[in-house]
Coordinates of N, CA and C in Angstrom, one line a residue:
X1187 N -1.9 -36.8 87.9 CA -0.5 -37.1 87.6 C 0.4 -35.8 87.7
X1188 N -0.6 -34.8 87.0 CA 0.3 -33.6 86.9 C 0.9 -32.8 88.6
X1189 N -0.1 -32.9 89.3 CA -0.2 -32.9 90.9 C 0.7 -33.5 91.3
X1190 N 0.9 -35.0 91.4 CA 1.8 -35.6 92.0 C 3.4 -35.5 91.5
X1191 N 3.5 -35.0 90.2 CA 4.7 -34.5 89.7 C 5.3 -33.0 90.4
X1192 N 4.2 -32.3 90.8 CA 4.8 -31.1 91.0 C 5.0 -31.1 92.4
X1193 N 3.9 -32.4 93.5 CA 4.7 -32.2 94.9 C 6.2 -33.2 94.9
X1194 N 6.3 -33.9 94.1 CA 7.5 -34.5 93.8 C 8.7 -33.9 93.6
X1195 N 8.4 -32.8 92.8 CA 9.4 -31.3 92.5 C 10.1 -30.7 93.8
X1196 N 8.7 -30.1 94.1 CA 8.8 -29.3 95.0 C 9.3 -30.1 96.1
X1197 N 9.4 -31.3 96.9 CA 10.2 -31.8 97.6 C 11.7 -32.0 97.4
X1198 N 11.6 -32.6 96.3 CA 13.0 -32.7 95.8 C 14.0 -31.1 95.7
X1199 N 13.0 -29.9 95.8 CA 14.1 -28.6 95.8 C 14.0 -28.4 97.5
X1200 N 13.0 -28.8 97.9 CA 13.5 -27.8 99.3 C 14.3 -29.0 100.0
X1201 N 14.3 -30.3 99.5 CA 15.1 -31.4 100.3 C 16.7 -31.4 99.7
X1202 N 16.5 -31.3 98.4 CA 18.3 -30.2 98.1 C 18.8 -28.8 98.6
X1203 N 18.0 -27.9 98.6 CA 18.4 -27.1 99.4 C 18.8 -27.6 101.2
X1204 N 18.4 -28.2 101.8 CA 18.3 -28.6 103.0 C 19.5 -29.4 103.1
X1205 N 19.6 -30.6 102.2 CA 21.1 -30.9 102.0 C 22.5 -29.7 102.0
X1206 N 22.1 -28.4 101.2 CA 23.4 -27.5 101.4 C 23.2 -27.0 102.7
X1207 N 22.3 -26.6 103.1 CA 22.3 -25.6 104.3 C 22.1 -26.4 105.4
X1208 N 22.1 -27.6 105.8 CA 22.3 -28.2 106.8 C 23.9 -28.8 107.5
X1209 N 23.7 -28.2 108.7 CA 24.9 -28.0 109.6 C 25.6 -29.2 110.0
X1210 N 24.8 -30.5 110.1 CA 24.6 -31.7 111.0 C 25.2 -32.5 109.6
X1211 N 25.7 -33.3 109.2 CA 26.1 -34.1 108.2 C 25.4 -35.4 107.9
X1212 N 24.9 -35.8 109.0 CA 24.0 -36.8 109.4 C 23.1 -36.7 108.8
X1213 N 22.2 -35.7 108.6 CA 20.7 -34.8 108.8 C 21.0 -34.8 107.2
X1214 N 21.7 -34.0 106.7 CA 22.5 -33.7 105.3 C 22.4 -35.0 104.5
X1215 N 23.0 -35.7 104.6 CA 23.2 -37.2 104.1 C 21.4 -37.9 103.9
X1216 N 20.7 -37.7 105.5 CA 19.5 -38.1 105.1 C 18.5 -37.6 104.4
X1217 N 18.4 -36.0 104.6 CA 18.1 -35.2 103.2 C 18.4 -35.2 101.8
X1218 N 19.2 -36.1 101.8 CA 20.0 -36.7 100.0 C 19.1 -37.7 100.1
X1219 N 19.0 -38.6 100.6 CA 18.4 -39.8 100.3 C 16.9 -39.7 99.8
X1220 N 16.1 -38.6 100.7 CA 14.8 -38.3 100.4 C 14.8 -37.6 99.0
X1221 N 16.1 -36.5 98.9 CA 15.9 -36.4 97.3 C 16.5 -37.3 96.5
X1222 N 17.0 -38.1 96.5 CA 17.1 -39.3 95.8 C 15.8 -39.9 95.4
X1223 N 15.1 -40.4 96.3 CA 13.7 -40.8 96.1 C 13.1 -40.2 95.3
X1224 N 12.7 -38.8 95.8 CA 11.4 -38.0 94.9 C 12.1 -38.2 93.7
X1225 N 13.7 -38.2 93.1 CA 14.0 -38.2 91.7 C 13.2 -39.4 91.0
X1226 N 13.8 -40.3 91.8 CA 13.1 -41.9 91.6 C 11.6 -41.8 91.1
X1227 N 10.7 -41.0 92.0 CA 9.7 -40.9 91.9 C 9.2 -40.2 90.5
X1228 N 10.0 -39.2 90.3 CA 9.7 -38.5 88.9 C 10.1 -39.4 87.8
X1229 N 11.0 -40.2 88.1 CA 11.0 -41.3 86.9 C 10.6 -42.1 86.9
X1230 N 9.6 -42.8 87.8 CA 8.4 -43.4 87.9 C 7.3 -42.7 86.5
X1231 N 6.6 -41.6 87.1 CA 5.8 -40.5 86.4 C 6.6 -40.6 84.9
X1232 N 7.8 -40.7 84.3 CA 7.6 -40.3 83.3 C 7.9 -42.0 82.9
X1233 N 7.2 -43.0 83.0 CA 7.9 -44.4 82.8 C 8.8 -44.9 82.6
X1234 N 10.1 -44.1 83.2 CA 11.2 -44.9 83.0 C 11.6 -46.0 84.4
X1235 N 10.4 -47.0 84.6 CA 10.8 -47.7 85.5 C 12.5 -48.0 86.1
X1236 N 13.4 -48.9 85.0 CA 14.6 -49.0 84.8 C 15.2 -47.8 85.6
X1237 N 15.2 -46.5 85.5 CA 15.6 -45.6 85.8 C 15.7 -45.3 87.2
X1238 N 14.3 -45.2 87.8 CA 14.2 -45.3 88.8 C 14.6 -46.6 89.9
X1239 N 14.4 -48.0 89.3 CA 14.8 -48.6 90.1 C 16.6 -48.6 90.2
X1240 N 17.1 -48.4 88.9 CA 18.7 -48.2 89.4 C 19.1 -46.7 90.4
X1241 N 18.0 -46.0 90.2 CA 18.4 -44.7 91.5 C 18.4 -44.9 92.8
X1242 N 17.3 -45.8 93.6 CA 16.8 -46.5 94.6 C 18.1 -47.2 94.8
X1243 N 18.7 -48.4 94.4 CA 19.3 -49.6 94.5 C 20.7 -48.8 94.6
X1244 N 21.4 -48.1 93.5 CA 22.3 -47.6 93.7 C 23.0 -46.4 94.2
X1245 N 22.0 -45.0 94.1 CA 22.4 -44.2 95.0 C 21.7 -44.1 96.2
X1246 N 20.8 -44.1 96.2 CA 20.2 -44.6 97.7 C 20.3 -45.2 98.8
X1247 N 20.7 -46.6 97.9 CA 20.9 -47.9 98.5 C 23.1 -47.4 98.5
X1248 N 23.3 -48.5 98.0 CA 25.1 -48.5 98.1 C 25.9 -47.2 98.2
X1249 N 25.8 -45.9 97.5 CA 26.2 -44.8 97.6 C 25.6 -43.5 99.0
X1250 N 24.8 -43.9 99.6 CA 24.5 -43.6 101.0 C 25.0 -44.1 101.9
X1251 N 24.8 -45.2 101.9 CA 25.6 -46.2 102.6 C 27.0 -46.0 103.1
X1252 N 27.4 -46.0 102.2 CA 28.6 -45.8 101.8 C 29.3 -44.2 102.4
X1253 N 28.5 -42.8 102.0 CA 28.8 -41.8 103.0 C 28.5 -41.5 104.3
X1254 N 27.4 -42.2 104.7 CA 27.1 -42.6 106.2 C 27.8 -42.9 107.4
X1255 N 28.7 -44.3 106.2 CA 29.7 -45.4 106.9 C 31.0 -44.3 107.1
X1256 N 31.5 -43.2 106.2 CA 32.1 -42.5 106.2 C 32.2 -41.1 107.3
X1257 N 30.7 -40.9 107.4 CA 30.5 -40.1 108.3 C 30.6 -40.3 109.5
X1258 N 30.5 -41.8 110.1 CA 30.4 -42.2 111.2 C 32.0 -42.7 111.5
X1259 N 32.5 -42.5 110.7 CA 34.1 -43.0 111.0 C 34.8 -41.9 111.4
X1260 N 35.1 -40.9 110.6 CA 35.3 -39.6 110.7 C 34.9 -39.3 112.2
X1261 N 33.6 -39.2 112.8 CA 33.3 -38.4 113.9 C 33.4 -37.2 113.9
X1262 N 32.5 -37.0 113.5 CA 32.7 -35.1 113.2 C 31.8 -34.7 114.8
X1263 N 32.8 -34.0 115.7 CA 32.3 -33.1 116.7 C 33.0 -32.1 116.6
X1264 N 32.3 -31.4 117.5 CA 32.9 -30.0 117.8 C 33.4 -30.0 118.9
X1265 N 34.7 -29.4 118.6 CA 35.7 -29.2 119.7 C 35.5 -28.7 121.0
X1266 N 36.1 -29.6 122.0 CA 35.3 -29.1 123.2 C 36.6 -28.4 124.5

């Protein structure tokens, strides 16, 4: 358990960092989601089921969604 907590960690920092330092917004956004998960997943590990499944369902699920649909409206290119 202790293992599976610490590559859960450690994903969830270099998939936050990757979220700031990513150029592409797309890429960015999907790098949130993955650390959304691993959080989920740590609150799996410490039993707060409840916890985890409102992380999944709601920022995951509807609040992704949600900046995606945003991001695709927008159109973000580079000036040509």
């Amino acid at each position: 358990m202790e293992i599976l907590f610490f590559i859960l960690a450690a994903v969830a920092l270099v998939s936050g960092v990757l979220v700031v330092i990513q150029v592409n917004p797309v890429r960015s956004a999907l790098y949130l989601i993955l650390n959304f998960f691993t959080v989920a997943g740590i609150y799996l590990l410490a039993h707060a089921e409840f916890i985890a499944a409102i992380q999944v369902i709601v920022y995951a699920g509807a609040i992704m969604v949600l900046f995606l649909f945003v991001i695709m409206l927008l159109n973000l290119r580079h000036p040509e």
